[in-house]
Every structure is written in structure tokens, then in C-alpha cells.
Coordinates of C-alpha atoms in Angstrom, one line a residue:
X13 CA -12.8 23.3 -17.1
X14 CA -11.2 23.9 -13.6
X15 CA -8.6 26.1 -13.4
X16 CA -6.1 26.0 -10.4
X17 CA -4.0 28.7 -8.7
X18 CA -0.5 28.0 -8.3
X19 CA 1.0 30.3 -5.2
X20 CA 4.2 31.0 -5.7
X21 CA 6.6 29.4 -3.1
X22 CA 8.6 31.6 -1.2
X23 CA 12.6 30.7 -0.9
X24 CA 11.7 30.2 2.9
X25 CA 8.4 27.7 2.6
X26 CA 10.4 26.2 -0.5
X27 CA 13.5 24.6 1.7
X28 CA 10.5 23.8 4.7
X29 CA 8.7 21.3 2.4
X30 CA 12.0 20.2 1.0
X31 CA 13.1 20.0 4.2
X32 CA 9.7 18.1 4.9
X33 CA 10.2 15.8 1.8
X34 CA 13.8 14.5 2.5
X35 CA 12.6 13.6 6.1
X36 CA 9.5 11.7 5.3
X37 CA 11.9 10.0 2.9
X38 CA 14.3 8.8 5.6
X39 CA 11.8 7.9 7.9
X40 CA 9.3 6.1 6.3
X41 CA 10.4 2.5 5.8
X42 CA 8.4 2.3 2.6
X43 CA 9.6 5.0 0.4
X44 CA 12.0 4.1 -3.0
X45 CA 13.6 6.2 -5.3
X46 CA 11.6 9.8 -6.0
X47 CA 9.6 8.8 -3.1
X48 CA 7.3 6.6 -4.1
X49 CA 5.9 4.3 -1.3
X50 CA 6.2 0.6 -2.0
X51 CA 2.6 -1.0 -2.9
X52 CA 3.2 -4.2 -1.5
X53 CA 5.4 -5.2 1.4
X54 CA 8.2 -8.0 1.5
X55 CA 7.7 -10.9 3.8
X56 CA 10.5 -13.1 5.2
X57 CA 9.1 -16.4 7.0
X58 CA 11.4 -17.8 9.8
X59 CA 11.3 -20.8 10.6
X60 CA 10.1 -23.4 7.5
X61 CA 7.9 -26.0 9.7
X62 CA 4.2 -27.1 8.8
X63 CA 2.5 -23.4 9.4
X64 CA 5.4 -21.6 6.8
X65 CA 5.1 -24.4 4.0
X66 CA 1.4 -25.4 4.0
X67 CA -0.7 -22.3 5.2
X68 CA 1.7 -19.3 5.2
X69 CA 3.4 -19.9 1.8
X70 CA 0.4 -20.7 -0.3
X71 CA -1.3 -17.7 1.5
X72 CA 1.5 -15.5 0.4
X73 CA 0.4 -16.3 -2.7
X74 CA -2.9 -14.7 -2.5
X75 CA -2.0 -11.4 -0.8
X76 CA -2.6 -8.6 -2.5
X77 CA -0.4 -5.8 0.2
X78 CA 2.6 -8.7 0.7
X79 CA 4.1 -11.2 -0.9
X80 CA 6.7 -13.7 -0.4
X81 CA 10.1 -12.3 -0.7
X82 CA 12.6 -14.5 1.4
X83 CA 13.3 -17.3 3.9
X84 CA 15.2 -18.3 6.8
X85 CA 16.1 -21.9 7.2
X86 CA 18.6 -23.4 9.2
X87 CA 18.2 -26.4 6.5
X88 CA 20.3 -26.3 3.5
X89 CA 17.6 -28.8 1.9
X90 CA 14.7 -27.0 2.5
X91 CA 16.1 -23.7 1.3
X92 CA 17.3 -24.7 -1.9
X93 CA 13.0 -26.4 -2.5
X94 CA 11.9 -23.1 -1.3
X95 CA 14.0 -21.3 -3.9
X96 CA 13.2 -23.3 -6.5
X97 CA 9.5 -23.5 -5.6
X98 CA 9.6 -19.8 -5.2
X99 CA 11.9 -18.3 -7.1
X100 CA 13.4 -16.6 -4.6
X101 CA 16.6 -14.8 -5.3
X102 CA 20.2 -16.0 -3.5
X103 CA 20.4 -13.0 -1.6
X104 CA 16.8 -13.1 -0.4
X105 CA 17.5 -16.4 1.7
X106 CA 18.9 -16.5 4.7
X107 CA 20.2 -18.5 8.3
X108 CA 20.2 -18.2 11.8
X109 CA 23.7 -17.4 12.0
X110 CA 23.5 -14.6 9.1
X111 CA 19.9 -13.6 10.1
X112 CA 20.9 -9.9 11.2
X113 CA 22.6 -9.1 7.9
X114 CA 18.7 -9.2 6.7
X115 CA 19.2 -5.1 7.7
X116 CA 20.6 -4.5 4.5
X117 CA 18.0 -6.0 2.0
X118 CA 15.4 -4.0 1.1
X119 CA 13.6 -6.3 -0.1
X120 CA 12.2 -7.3 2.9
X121 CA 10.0 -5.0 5.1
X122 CA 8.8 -7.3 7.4
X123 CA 9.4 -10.6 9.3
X124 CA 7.1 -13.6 10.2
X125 CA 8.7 -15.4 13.3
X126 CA 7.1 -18.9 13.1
X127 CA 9.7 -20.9 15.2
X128 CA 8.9 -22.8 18.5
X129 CA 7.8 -19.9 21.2
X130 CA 10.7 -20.3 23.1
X131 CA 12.6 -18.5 20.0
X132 CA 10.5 -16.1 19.6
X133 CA 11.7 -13.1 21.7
X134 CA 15.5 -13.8 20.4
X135 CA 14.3 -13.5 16.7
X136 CA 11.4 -10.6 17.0
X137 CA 14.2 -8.8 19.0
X138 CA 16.8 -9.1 15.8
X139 CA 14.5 -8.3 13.6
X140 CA 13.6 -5.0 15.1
X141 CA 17.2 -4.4 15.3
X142 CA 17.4 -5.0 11.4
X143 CA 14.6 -2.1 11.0
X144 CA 12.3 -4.9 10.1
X145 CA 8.5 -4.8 11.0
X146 CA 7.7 -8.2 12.8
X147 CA 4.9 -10.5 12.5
X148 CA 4.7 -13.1 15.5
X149 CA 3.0 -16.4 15.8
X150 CA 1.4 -17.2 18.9
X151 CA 1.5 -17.9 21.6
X152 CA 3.6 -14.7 21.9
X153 CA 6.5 -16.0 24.1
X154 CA 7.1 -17.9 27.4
X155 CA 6.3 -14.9 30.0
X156 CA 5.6 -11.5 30.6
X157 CA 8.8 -10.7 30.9
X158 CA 9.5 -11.5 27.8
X159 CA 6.9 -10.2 26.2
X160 CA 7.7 -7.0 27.3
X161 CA 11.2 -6.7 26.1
X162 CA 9.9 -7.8 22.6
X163 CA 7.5 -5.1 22.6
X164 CA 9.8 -2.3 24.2
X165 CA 12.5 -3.5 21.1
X166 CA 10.4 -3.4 18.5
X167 CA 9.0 0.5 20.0
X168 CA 12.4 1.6 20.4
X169 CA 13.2 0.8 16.5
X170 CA 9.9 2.6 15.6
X171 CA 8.6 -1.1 13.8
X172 CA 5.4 -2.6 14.3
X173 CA 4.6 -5.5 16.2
X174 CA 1.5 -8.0 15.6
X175 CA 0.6 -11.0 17.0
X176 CA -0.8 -14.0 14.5
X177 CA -4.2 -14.1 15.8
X178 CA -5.6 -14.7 12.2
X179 CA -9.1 -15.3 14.2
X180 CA -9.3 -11.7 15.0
X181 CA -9.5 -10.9 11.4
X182 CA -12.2 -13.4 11.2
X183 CA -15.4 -11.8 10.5
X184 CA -17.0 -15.0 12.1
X185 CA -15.0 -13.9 15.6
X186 CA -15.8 -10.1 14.8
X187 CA -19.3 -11.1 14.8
X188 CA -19.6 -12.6 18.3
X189 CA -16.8 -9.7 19.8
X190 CA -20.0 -7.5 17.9
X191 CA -22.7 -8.9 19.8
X192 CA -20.6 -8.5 23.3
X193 CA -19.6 -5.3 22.6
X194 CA -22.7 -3.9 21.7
X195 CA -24.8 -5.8 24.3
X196 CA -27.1 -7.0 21.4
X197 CA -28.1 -10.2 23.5
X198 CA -27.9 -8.4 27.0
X199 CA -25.1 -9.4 29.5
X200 CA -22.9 -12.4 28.9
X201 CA -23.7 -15.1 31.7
X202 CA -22.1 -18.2 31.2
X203 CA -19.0 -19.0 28.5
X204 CA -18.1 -22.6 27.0
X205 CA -15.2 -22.9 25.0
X206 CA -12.9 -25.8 23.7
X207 CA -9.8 -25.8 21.3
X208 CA -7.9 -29.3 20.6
X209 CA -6.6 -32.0 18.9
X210 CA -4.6 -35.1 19.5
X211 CA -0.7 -35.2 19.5
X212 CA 1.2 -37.8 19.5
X213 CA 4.5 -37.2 18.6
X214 CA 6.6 -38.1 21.3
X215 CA 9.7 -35.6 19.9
X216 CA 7.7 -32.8 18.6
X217 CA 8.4 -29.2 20.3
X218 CA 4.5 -29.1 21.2
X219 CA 5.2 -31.9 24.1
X220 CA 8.5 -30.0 25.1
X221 CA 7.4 -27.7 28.2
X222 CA 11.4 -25.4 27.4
X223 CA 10.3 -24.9 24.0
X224 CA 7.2 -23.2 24.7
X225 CA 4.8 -27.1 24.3
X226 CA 2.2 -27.8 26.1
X227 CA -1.5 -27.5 25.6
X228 CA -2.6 -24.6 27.3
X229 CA 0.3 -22.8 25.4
X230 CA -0.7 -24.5 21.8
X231 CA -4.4 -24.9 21.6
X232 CA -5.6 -23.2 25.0
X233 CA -4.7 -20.0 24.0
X234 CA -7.6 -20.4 21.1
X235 CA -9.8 -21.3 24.1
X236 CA -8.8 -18.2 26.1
X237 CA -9.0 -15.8 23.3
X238 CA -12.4 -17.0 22.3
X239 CA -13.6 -16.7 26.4
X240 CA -12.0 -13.2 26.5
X241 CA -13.2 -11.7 23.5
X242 CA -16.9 -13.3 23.7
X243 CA -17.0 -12.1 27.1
X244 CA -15.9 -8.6 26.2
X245 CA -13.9 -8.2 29.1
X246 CA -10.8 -9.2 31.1
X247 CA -10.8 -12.1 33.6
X248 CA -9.9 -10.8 37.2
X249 CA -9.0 -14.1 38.6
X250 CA -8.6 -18.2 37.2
X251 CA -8.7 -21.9 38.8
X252 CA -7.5 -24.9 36.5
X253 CA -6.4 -28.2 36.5
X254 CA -4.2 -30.3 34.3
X255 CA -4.7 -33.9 32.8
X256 CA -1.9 -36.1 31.6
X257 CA -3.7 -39.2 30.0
X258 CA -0.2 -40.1 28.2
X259 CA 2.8 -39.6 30.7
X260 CA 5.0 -41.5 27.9
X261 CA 4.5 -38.8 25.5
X262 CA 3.6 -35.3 27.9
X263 CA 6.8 -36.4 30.1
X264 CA 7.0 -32.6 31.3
X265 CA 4.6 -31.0 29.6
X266 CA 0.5 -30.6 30.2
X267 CA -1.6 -32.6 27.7
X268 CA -5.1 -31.3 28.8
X269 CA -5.8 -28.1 30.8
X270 CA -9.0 -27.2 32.0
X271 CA -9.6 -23.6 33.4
X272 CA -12.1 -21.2 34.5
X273 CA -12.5 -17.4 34.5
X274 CA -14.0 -15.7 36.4
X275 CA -15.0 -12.1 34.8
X276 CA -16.1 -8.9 36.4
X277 CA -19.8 -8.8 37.2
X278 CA -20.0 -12.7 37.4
X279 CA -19.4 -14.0 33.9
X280 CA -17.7 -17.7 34.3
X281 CA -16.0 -19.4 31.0
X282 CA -15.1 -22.9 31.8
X283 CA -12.6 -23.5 29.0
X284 CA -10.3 -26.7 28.2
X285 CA -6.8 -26.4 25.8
X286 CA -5.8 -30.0 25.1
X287 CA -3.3 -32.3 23.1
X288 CA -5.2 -35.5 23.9
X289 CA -9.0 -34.3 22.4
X290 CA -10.2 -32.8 19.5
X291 CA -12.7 -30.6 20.2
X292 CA -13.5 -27.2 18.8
X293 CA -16.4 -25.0 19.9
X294 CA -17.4 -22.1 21.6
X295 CA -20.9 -21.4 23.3
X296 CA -22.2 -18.4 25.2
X297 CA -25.3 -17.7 27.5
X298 CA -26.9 -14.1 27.9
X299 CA -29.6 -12.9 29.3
X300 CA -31.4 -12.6 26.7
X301 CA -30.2 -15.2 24.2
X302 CA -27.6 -18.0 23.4
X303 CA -24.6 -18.3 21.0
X304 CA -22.7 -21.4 19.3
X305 CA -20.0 -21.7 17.5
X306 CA -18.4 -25.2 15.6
X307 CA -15.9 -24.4 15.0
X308 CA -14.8 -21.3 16.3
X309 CA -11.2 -21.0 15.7
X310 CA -10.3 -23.4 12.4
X311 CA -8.4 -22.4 9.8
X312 CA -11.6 -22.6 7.4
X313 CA -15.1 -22.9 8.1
X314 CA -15.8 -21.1 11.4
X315 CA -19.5 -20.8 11.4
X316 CA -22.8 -20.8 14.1
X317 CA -25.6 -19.6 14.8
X318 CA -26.8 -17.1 17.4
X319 CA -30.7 -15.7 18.7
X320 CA -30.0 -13.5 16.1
X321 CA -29.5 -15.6 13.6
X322 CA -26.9 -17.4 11.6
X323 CA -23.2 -16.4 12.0
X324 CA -21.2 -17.6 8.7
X325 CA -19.1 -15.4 6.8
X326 CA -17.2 -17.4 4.6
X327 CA -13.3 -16.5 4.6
X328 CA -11.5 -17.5 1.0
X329 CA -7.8 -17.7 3.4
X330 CA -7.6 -16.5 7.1
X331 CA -4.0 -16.1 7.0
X332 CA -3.9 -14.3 3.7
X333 CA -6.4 -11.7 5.3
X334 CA -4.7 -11.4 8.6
X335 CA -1.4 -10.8 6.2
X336 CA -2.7 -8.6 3.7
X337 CA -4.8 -6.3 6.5
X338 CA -1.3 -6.2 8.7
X339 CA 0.8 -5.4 5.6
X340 CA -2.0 -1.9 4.9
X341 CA -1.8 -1.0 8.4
X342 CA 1.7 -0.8 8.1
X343 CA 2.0 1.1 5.0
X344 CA -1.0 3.7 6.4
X345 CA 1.1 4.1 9.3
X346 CA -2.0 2.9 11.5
X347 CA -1.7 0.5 14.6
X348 CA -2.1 -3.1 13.7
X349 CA -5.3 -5.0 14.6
X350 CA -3.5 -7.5 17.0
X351 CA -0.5 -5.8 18.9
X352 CA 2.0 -7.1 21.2
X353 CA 0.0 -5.9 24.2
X354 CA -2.7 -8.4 22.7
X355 CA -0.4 -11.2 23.0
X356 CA 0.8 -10.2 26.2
X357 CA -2.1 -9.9 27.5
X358 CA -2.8 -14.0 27.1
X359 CA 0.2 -14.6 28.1
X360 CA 0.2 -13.0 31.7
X361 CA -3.4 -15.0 31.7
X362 CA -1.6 -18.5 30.4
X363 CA 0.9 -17.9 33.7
X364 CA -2.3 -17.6 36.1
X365 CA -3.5 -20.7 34.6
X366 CA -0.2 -22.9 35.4
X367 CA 0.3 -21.7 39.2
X368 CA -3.3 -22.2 39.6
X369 CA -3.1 -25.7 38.3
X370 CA 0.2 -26.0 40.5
X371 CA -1.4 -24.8 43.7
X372 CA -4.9 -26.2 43.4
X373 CA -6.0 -22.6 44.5
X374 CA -8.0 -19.6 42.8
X375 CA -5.2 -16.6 41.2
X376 CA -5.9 -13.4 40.8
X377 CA -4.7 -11.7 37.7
X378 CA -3.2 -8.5 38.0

């Protein structure tokens, strides 16, 4: 049998780790009563739209580090299903008017913005504010600018900031990110890559350039993340072009964008975001092999095929994992796998695309 041997504190080391205890108490957002951490985080979804009640919710319900602990609606109606579906407590359900008295429940650790883009620096900003850590749905917001205040709030509050780029927590998308990183097919040449569908609601917030709609902000940003990370690498400069097939319906807003990068050491992605196609693929040229991916950035069933054989890693729930891996960083005090600066990152890329589109001329990104 082990025997340990217990060194008497002094009175001067016994008020340091006191001391010690009581802050780690204060700080840390995940410490209860005797200082226990919390083993699972509460999530608030804002914002009750198609993502929160048919992919986030049910997702919630598969978590094993979150689960769903309250709402905000600005729709009596849809709070009072949620509630009942859910069984979520009065006091756990909130509005847009009363959002920032969220700071006093403890029930909720973080908050999942999934409201048109052009809300989303308001709301991640409040939420910080609360002491709440924020989850994000992309596209991030409408500009750099804005991005950055978001991310500057959320540091100044010491609360974590990550983007909803459930792909990244894809193993499918790890795989080819693998393969770039690790040169395992030689230098990427030539990048394909196409993310769409076909809307056609005429009042919807997608077709509504001030809210944050248009394709290249929607479905283009799929396109550009899967360019960027099979490529490995940042784009140094863009040219694009925008197609509106349905002027009735994309009054003000672009329904198909096409765009090219163009990468250090002359790797070219010719890439396409659109609202009037459904298409969903990404395929890559090296120099010493090819890679294809259909789809590439669905909610289920990402799968391809590469020179090095097949790539299909079969996900039970994307959002789930992107949730539930989120949720440990935060607890482990580790960063998150998709930051602000990720999101930011698309976004200063996504302003490129539009003046290059406007100007009919090649733009640099800084």
C-alpha cells in the first residue's frame, strides 16, 4: 500500500493557496458552490429561425459538454413551443429588449447568436457584456470593422469567441486541410470549389443586401473557406463577377458570384457562392495527385476521394460536435478551434470580392 506524506502547511503558504482558491473561484466562469467546475455548459440560442429549431436544437440534444438551457425570441408564440417542447424554465427565456439581464442567470454560460448577420455585432457585443461566452454563426458580420469591435469586446470581458464553422470540426475537411498542410500530394496547383442552392423567397433576409443577404455572404463563404483551407494559405489578391438571373427577387442583393484567388506561389481557386444553383463540391490539383469532394460542406455526408485514397469519415451530427468540442475548450481554458480572427479573416476576403465585382478590376488583399 502507498503511503503519502502530508507536509505541514505553514500559516504563510496556508493563506497563499487560500488566497489562490478564492481567486480561481471568482474568475473562472465555471466554478459552483465548493468549487466544483460545471460538467456541462448552458447554451442560450438567439434568434429561433430554421438553423435554431431544426439543426441547433435537436443537436443540443446530443451534446454531451452543453445542453440546451434557454432562448431568446422576439415571438411570444414561438417561446411558449420552445418551453413546452423543452422544458425550459420561465426565467431561462428571454427577449431582445430584456436580453442583457441574461448577466444574472447562471444558468447560461454561453450564447449562440443565430440572427440575420447584420445583428450579429449588436448581440455578440451584449452578450460579452453579460460575461457570457459567445458562439457566432457565420458569416461573422458585415465588415472588418465590425468584426473587430466584436472581437476586441468579447477580449476585454475575458469570454471566448467562436465562429460556427461546423466544417472545420469535420474530419472530412480536416482531412483535405491534412493533406495541404503536410504536402502529402506535393504543391496545391489548381482549386475548384462550389457552394449553392436556389432561393426564392422574395422576403427572406438572404435576398436583403442591409441584413447581411446575398450569396457570396450565405453560401460563398463555404466556397472560400473550402479554397482557403485546401490551399493551405492566404489569397493575396481576388477578381469576381456577379450574376443576377432573377432581378424580381435579388432586387439589391447578388444571386451568383463568381471569384478567383489568386494564392502565393501561383495557386488559383476559381470559386462560385450562389442563390440561383445548387451545387456543392470542391476539387483540387497537385503536383502530384488530385482531390474531390461531393459534397464538401453539407450538413451530413461530406465524403470524396483523393490519390490517396477514399476521404469519408462519417459524422453522427456536425453541429453537435462543433458544440460539444467548443463547450471543452472553454471549460479547459484552451482557445477555440474557430476564433473571431477566423471569421474575420473571410470577411476582409468577402469585401475584396464585392469591390472587385464593382470595379471589374483585380484587389489586393491586405
Amino acid at each position: 500500500m502507498d503511503t503519502k506524506i502530508i507536509t505541514p502547511f505553514s500559516r504563510r503558504n496556508f493563506l497563499a493557496a487560500g488566497a489562490g482558491i478564492i481567486t480561481a473561484s471568482i474568475f473562472s466562469p465555471f466554478s459552483i458552490a465548493l468549487g466544483k467546475p460545471k460538467e456541462r455548459l448552458g447554451i442560450a440560442l438567439v434568434g429561433l429561425g430554421y438553423y435554431s429549431t431544426d439543426l441547433l436544437a435537436p443537436a443540443l440534444q446530443k451534446t454531451k459538454n452543453c445542453y440546451l438551457a434557454g432562448i431568446v425570441t422576439g415571438t411570444p408564440d414561438k417561446a411558449e413551443t420552445w418551453k413546452k417542447k423543452y422544458n425550459i424554465p420561465d426565467k431561462n427565456i428571454y427577449n431582445y429588449k430584456n436580453f442583457d439581464s441574461i448577466a444574472n442567470n447562471p444558468d447560461i454560460d454561453v450564447v449562440y447568436i443565430v440572427l440575420p448577420p447584420s445583428m450579429h455585432k449588436e448581440f455578440v457585443i451584449r452578450a460579452a457584456k453579460a460575461g457570457k461566452h459567445v458562439f457566432c454563426e457565420k458569416p461573422m458580420a458585415l465588415n472588418v470593422q465590425e468584426c473587430e469591435e466584436m472581437i476586441k469586446v468579447c477580449k476585454d470581458n475575458k469570454r471566448s469567441l467562436s465562429i460556427g464553422y461546423r466544417c472545420q470540426h469535420d474530419p472530412n475537411t480536416q482531412e483535405y486541410m491534412r493533406i495541404a498542410k503536410e504536402k502529402a500530394l506535393g504543391n496545391v496547383q489548381l482549386i475548384s470549389c462550389a457552394a449553392g442552392y436556389k432561393e426564392s423567397r422574395a422576403d427572406n433576409w438572404k435576398v436583403k443586401k442591409s441584413m447581411g443577404g446575398g450569396a457570396m455572404y450565405d453560401m460563398g463563404v463555404y466556397a472560400l473557406q473550402g479554397a482557403r483551407l485546401a490551399a493551405g494559405a492566404e489569397p493575396i489578391s481576388v477578381t469576381a463577377e456577379i450574376v443576377i438571373n432573377r432581378p424580381e427577387i435579388f432586387k439589391d442583393a447578388d444571386e451568383i458570384t463568381h471569384f478567383q484567388l489568386q494564392f502565393p506561389g501561383g495557386t488559383v481557386a476559381n470559386c462560385t457562392g450562389s442563390h440561383g444553383i445548387s451545387t456543392n463540391f470542391l476539387k483540387v490539383n497537385y503536383d502530384k495527385g488530385t482531390l474531390y469532394m461531393d459534397s464538401f460542406s453539407a450538413y451530413t455526408g461530406n465524403k470524396g476521394y483523393s490519390t490517396l485514397g477514399e476521404i469519408n469519415f462519417p459524422v453522427d451530427n456536425q453541429q453537435a460536435k462543433q458544440m460539444d468540442e467548443d463547450a471543452l475548450a472553454i471549460m479547459q481554458s484552451k482557445p477555440v478551434l474557430v476564433p473571431g480572427e477566423e471569421g474575420m479573416r473571410d470577411i476582409r476576403i468577402v469585401q475584396a470580392i464585392y469591390q472587385a465585382a464593382q470595379t471589374g478590376k483585380s484587389v489586393k488583399i491586405g
